[in-house]
mmCIF file of C-alpha atoms and ligand atoms in Angstrom:
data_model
loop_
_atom_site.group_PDB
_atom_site.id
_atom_site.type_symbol
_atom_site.label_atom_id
_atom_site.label_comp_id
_atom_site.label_asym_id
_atom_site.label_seq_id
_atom_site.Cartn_x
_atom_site.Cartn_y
_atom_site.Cartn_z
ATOM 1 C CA UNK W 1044 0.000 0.000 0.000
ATOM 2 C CA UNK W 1045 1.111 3.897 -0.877
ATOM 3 C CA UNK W 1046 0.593 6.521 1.668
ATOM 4 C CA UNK W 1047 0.696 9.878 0.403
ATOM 5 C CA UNK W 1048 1.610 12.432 3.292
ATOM 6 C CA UNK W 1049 3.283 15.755 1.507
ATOM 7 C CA UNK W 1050 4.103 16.477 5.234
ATOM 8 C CA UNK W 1051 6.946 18.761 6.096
ATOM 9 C CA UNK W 1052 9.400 17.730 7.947
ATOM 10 C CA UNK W 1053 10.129 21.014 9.861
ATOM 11 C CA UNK W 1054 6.245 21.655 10.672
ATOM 12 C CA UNK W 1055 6.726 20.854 14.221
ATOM 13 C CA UNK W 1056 9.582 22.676 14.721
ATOM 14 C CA UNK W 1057 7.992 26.269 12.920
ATOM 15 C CA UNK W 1058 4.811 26.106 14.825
ATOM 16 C CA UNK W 1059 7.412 25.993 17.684
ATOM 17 C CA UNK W 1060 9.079 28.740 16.302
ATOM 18 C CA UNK W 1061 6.151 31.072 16.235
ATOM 19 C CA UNK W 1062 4.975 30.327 19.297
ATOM 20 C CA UNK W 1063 8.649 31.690 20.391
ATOM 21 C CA UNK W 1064 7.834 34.833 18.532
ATOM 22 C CA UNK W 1065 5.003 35.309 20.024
ATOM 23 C CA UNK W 1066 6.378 35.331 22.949
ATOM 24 C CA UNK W 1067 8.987 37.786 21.860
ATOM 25 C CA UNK W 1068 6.896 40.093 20.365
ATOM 26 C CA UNK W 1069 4.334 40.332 23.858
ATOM 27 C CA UNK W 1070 7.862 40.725 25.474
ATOM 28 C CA UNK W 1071 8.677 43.590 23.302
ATOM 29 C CA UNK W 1072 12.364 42.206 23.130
ATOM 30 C CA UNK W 1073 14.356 42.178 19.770
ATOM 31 C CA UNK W 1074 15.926 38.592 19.132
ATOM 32 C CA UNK W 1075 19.004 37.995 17.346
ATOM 33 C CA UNK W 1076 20.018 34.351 16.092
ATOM 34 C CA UNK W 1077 23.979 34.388 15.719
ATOM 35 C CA UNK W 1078 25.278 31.555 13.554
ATOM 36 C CA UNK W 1079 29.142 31.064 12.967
ATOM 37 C CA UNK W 1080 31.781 28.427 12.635
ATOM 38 C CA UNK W 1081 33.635 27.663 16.102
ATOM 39 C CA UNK W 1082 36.100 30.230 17.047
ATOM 40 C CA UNK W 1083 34.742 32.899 15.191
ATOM 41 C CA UNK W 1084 34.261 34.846 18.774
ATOM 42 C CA UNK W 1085 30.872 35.185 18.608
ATOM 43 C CA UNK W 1086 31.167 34.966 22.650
ATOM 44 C CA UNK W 1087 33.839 37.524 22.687
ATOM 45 C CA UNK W 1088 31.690 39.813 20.924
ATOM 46 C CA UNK W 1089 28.402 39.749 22.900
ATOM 47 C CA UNK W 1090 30.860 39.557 26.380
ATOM 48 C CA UNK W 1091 32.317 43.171 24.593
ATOM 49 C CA UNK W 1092 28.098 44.396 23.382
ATOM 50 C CA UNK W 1093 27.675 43.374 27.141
ATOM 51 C CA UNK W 1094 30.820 45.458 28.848
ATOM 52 C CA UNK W 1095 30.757 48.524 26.906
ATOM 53 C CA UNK W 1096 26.816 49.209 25.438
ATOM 54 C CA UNK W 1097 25.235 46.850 28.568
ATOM 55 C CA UNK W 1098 24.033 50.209 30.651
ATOM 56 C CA UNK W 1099 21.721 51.313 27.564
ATOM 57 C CA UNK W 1100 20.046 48.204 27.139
ATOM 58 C CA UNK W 1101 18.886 45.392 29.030
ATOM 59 C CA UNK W 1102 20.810 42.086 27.215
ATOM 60 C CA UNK W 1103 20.505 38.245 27.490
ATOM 61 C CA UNK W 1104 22.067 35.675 26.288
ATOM 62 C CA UNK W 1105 20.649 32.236 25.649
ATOM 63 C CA UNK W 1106 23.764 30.050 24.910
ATOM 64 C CA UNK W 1107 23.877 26.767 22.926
ATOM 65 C CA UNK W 1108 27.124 24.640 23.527
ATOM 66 C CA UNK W 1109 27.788 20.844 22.250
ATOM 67 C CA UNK W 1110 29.260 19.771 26.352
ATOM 68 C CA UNK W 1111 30.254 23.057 28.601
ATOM 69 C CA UNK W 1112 29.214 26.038 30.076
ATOM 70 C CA UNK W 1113 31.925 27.984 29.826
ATOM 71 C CA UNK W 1114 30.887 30.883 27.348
ATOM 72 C CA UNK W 1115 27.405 31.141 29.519
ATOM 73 C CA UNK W 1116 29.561 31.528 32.558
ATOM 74 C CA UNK W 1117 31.589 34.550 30.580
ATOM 75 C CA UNK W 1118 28.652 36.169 29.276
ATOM 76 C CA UNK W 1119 27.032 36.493 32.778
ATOM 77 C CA UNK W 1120 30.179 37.652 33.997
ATOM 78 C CA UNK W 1121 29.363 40.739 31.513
ATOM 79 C CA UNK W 1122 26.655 41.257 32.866
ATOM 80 C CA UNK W 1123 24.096 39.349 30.473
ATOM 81 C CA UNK W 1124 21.629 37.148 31.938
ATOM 82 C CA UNK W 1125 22.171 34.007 30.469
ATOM 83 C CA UNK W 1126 20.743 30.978 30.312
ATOM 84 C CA UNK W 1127 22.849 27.882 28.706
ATOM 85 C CA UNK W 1128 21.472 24.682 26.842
ATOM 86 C CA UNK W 1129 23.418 21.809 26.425
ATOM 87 C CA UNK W 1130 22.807 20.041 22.780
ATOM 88 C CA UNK W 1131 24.744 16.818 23.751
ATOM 89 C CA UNK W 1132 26.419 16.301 20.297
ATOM 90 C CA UNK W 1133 23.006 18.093 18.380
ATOM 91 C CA UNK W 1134 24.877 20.164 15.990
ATOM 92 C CA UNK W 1135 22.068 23.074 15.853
ATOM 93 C CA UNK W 1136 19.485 24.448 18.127
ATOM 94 C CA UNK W 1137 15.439 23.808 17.893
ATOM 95 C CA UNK W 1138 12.776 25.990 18.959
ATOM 96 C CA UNK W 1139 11.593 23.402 21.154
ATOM 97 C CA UNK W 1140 15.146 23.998 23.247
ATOM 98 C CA UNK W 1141 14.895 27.433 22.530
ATOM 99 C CA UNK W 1142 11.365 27.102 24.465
ATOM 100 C CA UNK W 1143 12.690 25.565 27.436
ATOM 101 C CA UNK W 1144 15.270 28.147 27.614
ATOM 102 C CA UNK W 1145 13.127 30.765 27.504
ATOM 103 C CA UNK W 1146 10.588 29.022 30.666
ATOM 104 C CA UNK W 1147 14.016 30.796 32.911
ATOM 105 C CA UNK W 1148 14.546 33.576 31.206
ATOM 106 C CA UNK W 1149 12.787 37.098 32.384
ATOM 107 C CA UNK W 1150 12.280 38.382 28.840
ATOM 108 C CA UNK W 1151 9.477 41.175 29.795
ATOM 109 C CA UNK W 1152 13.106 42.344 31.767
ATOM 110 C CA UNK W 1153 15.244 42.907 28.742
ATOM 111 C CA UNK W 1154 15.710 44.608 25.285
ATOM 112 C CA UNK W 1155 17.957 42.729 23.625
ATOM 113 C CA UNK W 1156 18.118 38.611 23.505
ATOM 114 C CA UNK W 1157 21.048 36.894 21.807
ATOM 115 C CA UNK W 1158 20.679 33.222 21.034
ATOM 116 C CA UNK W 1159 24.198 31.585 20.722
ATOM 117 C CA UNK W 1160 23.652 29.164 17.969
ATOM 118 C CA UNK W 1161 26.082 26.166 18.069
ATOM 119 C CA UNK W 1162 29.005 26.576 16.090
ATOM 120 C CA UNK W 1163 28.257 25.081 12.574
ATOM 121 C CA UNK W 1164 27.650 26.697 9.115
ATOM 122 C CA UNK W 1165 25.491 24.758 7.848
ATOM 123 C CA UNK W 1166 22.561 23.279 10.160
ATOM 124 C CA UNK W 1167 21.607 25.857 12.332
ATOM 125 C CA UNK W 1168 20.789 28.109 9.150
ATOM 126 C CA UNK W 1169 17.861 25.512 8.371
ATOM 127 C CA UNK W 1170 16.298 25.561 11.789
ATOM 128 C CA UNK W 1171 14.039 28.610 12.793
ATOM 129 C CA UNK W 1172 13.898 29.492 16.266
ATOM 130 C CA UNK W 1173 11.023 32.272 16.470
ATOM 131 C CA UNK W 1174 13.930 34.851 16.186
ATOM 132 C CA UNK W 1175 13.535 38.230 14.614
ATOM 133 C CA UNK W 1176 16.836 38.246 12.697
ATOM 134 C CA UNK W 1177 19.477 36.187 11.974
ATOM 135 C CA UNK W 1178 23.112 37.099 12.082
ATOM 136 C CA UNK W 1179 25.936 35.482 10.278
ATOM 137 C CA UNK W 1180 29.271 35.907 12.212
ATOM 138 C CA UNK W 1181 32.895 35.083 10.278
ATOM 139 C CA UNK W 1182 36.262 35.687 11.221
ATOM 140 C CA UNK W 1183 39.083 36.512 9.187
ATOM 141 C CA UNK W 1184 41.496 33.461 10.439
ATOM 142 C CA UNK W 1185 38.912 30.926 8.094
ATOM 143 C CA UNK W 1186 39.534 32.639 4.717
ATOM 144 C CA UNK W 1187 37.919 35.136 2.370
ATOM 145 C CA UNK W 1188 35.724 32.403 0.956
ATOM 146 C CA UNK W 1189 33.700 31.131 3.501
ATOM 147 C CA UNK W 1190 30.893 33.086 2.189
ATOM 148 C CA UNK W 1191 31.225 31.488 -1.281
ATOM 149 C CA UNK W 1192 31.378 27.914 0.331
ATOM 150 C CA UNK W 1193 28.236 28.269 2.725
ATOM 151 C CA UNK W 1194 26.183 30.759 0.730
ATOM 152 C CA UNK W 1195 23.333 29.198 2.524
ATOM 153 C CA UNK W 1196 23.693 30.986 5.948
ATOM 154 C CA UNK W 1197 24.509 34.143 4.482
ATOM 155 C CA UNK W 1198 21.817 34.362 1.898
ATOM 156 C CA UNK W 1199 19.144 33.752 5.301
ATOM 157 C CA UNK W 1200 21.258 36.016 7.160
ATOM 158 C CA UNK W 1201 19.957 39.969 7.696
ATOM 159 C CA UNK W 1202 24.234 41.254 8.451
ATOM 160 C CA UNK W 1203 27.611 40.028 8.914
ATOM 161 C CA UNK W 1204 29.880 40.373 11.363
ATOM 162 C CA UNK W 1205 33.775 39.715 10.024
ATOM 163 C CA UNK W 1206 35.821 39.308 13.310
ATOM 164 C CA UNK W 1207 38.990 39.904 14.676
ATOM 165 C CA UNK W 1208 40.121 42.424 12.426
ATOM 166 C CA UNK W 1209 42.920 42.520 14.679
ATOM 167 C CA UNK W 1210 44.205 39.656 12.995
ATOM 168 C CA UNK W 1211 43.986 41.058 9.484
ATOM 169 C CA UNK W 1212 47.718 41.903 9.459
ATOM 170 C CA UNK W 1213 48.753 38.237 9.698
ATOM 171 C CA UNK W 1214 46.308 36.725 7.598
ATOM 172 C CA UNK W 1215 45.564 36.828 3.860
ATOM 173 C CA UNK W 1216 42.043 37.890 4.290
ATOM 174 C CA UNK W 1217 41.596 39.821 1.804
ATOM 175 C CA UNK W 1218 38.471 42.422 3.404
ATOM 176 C CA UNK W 1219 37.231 43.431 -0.207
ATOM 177 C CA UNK W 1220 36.698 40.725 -2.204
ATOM 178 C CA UNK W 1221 34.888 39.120 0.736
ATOM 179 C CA UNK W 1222 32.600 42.354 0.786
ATOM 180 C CA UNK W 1223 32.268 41.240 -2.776
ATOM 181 C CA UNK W 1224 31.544 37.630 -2.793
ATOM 182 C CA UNK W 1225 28.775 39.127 0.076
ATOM 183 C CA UNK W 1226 26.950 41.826 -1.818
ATOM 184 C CA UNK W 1227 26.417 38.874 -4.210
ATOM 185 C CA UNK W 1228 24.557 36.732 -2.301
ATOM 186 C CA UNK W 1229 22.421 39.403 -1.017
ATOM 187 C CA UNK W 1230 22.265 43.257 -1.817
ATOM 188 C CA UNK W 1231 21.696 45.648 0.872
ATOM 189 C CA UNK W 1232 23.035 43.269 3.496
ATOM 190 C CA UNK W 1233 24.768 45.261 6.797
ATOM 191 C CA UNK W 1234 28.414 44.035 7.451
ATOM 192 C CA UNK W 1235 30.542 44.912 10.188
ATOM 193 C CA UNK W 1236 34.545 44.586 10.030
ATOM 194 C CA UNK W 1237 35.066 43.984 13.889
ATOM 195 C CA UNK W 1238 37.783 43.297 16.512
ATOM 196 C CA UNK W 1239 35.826 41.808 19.654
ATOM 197 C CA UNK W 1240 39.357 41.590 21.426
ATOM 198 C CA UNK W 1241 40.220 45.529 20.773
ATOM 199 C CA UNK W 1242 36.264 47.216 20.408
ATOM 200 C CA UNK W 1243 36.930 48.140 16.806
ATOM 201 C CA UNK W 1244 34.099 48.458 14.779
ATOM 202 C CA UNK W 1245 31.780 47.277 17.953
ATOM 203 C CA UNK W 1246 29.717 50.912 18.224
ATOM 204 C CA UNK W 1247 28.418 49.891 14.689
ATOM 205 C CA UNK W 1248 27.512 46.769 15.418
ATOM 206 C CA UNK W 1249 25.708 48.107 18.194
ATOM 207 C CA UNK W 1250 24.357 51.181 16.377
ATOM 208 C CA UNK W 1251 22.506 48.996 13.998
ATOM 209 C CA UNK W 1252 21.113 46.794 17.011
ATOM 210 C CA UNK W 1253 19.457 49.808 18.504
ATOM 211 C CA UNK W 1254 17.936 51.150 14.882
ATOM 212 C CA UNK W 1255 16.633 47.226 14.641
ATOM 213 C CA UNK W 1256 15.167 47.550 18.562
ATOM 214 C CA UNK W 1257 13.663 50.809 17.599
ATOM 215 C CA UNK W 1258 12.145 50.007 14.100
ATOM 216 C CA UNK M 474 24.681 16.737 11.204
ATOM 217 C CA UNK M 475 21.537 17.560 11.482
ATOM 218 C CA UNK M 476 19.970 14.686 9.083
ATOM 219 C CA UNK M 477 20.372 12.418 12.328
ATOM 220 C CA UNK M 478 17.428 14.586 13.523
ATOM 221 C CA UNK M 479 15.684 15.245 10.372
ATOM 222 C CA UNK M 480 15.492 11.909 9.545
ATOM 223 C CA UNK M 481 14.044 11.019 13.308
ATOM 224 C CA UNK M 482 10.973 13.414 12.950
ATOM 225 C CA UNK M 483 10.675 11.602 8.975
ATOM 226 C CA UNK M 484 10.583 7.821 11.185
ATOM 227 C CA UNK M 485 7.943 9.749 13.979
ATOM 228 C CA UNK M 486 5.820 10.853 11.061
ATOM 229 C CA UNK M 487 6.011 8.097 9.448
ATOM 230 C CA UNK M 488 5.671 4.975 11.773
ATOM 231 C CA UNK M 489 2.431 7.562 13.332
ATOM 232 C CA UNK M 490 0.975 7.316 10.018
ATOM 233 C CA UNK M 491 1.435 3.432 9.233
ATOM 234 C CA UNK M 492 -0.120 2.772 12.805
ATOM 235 C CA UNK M 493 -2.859 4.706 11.803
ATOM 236 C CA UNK M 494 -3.351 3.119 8.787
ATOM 237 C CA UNK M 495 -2.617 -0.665 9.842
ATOM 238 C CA UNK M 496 0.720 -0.958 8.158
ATOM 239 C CA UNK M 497 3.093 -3.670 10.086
ATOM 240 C CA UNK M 498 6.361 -2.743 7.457
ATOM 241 C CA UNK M 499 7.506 -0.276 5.880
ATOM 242 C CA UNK M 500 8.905 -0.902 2.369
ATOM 243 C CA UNK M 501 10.226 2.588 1.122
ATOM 244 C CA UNK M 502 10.198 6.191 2.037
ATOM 245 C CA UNK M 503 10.341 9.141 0.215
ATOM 246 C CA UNK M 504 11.556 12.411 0.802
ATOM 247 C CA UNK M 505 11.521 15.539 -1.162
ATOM 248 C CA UNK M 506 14.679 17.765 -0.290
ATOM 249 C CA UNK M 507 15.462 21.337 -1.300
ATOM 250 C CA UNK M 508 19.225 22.145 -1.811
ATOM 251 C CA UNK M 509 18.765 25.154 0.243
ATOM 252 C CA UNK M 510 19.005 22.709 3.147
ATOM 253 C CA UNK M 511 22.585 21.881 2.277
ATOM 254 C CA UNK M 512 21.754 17.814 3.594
ATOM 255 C CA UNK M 513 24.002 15.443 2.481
ATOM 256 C CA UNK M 514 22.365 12.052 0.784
ATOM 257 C CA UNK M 515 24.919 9.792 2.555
ATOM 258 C CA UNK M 516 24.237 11.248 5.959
ATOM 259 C CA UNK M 517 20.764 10.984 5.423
ATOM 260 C CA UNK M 518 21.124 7.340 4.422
ATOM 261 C CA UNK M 519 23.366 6.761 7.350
ATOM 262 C CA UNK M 520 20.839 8.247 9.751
ATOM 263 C CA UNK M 521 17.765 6.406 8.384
ATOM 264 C CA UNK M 522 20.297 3.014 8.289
ATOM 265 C CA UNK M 523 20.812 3.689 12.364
ATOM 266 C CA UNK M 524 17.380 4.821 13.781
ATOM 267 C CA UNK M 525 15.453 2.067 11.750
ATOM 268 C CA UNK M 526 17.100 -0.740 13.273
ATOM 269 C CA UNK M 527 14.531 -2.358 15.580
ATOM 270 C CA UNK M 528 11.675 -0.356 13.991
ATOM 271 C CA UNK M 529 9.128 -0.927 11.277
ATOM 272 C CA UNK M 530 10.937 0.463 9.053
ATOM 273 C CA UNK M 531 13.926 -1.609 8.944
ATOM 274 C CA UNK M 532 15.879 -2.722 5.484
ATOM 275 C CA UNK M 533 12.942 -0.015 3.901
ATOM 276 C CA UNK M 534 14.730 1.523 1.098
ATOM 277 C CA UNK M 535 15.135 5.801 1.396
ATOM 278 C CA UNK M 536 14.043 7.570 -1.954
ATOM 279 C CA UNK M 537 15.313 11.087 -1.829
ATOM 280 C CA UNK M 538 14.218 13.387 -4.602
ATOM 281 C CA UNK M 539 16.646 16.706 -4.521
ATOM 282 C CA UNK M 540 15.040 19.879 -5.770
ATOM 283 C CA UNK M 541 17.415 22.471 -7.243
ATOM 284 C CA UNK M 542 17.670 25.958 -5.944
ATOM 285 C CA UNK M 543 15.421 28.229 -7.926
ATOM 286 C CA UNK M 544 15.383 31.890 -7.521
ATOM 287 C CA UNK M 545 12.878 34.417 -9.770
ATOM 288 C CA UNK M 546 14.126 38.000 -10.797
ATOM 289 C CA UNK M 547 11.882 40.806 -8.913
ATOM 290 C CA UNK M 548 13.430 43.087 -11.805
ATOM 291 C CA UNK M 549 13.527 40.855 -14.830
ATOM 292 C CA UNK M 550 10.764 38.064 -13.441
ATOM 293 C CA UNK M 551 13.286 35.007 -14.598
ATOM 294 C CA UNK M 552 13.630 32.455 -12.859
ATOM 295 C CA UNK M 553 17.223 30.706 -12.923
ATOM 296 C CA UNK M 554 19.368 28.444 -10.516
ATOM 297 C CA UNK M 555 22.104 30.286 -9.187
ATOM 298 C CA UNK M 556 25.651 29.161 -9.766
ATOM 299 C CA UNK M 557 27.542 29.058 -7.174
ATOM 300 C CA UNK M 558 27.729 31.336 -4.561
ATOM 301 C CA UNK M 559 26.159 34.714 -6.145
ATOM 302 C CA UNK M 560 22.320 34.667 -6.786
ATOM 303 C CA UNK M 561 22.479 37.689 -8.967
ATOM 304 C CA UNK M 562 20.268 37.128 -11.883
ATOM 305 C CA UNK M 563 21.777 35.497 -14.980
ATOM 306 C CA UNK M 564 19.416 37.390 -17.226
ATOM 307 C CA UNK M 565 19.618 40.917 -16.182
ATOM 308 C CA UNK M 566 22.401 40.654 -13.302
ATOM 309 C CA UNK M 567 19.793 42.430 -10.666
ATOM 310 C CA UNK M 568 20.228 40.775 -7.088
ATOM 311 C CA UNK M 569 16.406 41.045 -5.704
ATOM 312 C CA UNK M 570 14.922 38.010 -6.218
ATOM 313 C CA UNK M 571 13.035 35.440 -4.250
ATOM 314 C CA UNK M 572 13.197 31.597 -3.465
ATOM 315 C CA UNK M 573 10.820 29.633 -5.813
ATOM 316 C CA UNK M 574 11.784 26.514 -5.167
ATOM 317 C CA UNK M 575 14.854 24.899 -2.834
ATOM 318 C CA UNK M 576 13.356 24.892 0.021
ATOM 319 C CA UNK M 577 10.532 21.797 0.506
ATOM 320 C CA UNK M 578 11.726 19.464 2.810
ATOM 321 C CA UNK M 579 8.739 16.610 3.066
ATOM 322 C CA UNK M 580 7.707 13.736 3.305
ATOM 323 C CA UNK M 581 6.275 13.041 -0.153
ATOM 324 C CA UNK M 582 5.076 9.125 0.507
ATOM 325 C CA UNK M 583 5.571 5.931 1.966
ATOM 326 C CA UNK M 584 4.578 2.181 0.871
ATOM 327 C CA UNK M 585 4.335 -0.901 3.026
ATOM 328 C CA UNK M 586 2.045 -3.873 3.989
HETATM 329 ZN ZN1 ZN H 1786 16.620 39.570 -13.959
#
């Protein structure tokens, strides 16, 4: 016998999804999905959002990690209120985690909540999480053509952050044909040229997270 | 790899739907996959390989249909599959377009007795 379903796959997890923005919305709190290879310093950079912009507005920080704690531990320490899931070996987070998460997180209490996506091109860019945006972050020790390898993250991605600029002087990143290769898979995208370690480039970043809060 | 849990909510769909329906085993499944989803075939047949063991579904054969990326011009209204990395449009070279197809990910059928 044939069974024809035509059922998606990922229903469960958007109705999941929307029921998180719901939630967000009532909350009046902008959500921000960052997605990034490991070591890119995406924890780094919200731990330096947190230090220097935290007294403006309200921030936390729901971290997914493979096995540890450590960057929740961090981000509290800068003065986010964080909340950390464990994805035992999951390589990408669900709204269904992202749910449970949010059952200990004050959201009517804050502004701005970051969801620290494990570190993995390529799954977490299939998986919606009820969050307003989604943010792509790179650094410039992987190469100039990580865009043109995952385009897939990037094209579902609303900015870029490229990362330790600090580093540009011992790499061959080159800054403007990744710009390039960028503007090609989507036009009118924001990118930010950063340095979480030295605050370069951070007030930008942080500029266009309190237009997006506002808007 | 996410097709270890992609291909766990396919077997909870699916074994659901054969229960309902009186089905003891499962013969094939398949599954319609957008390349936006960037899932690899051999993952996906190493997943469903793993969780079926024990299950209805064991030694059923995976039938995975890939649908290519297709964009459509908001300038030029093509449509075209972008190659490689840049979706600008091959027509007219504009960049606004929109997703027509690349980005199903169901379950189109399964058979069994
Ligand atoms: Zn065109």
């Amino acid at each position: 016998m044939k069974v024809v379903l035509g059922k998606d796959l990922l229903a469960a997890n958007e109705n999941k999804a929307a029921k998180n923005r719901e939630l967000f919305d009532q909350a009046g709190v902008l959500v921000v999905n960052l997605i990034s290879s490991p070591g890119s310093g995406k924890t780094t950079l919200l731990e330096k959002t947190a230090q220097f912009l935290g007294g403006d507005l309200k921030m936390g920080a729901i971290v997914g990690d493979l096995y540890t704690d450590r960057d929740a531990r961090r981000l509290s320490e800068a003065g986010m209120l964080t909340v950390q899931i464990n994805t035992e070996g999951v390589c990408h987070l669900d709204a269904k985690m992202v749910a449970r998460a949010l059952q200990e997180m004050p959201l009517t209490s804050m502004d701005l909540l970051f969801i620290e996506n494990v570190g993995n091109l390529v799954c977490p860019a299939a998986f919606d999480l009820g969050e307003h945006v989604k943010v792509a972050v790179l650094s410039v020790a992987e190469g100039t053509d990580k865009p043109a390898k995952y385009p897939g993250v990037f094209r579902e991605s609303g900015a870029v952050v490229i990362n330790k600029s600090d580093l540009l002087a011992y790499t061959d990143f080159n800054v403007k044909n990744c710009l390039a290769d960028l503007r090609e898979i989507k036009e009118n995208m924001a990118i930010f040229l950063t340095s979480a370690k030295t605050g370069e480039g951070i007030d930008q970043w942080y500029k266009w997270l309190r237009e997006l809060k506002e808007t | 790899m996410h097709e270890l849990s992609l291909i766990q909510n396919l077997l909870n769909i699916v074994m659901q739907s054969a229960s309902d329906n009186g089905i003891k085993k499962v013969s094939s499944v398949a599954l319609v996959v957008g390349e936006n989803y960037g899932v690899l075939p051999d993952a996906l047949d190493f997943a469903f390989h793993v969780l079926t063991q024990d299950t209805m579904c064991a030694g059923a054969a995976l039938v995975v249909q890939k649908k290519p990326l297709v964009l459509r011009c908001k300038e030029c209204l093509a449509e075209f599959s972008p190659q490689g990395a840049t979706c600008r449009c091959t027509y007219c070279q504009a960049f606004r377009t929109e997703v027509v197809s690349g980005r199903e990910l169901y379950i189109d059928y399964y058979e069994g007795e």
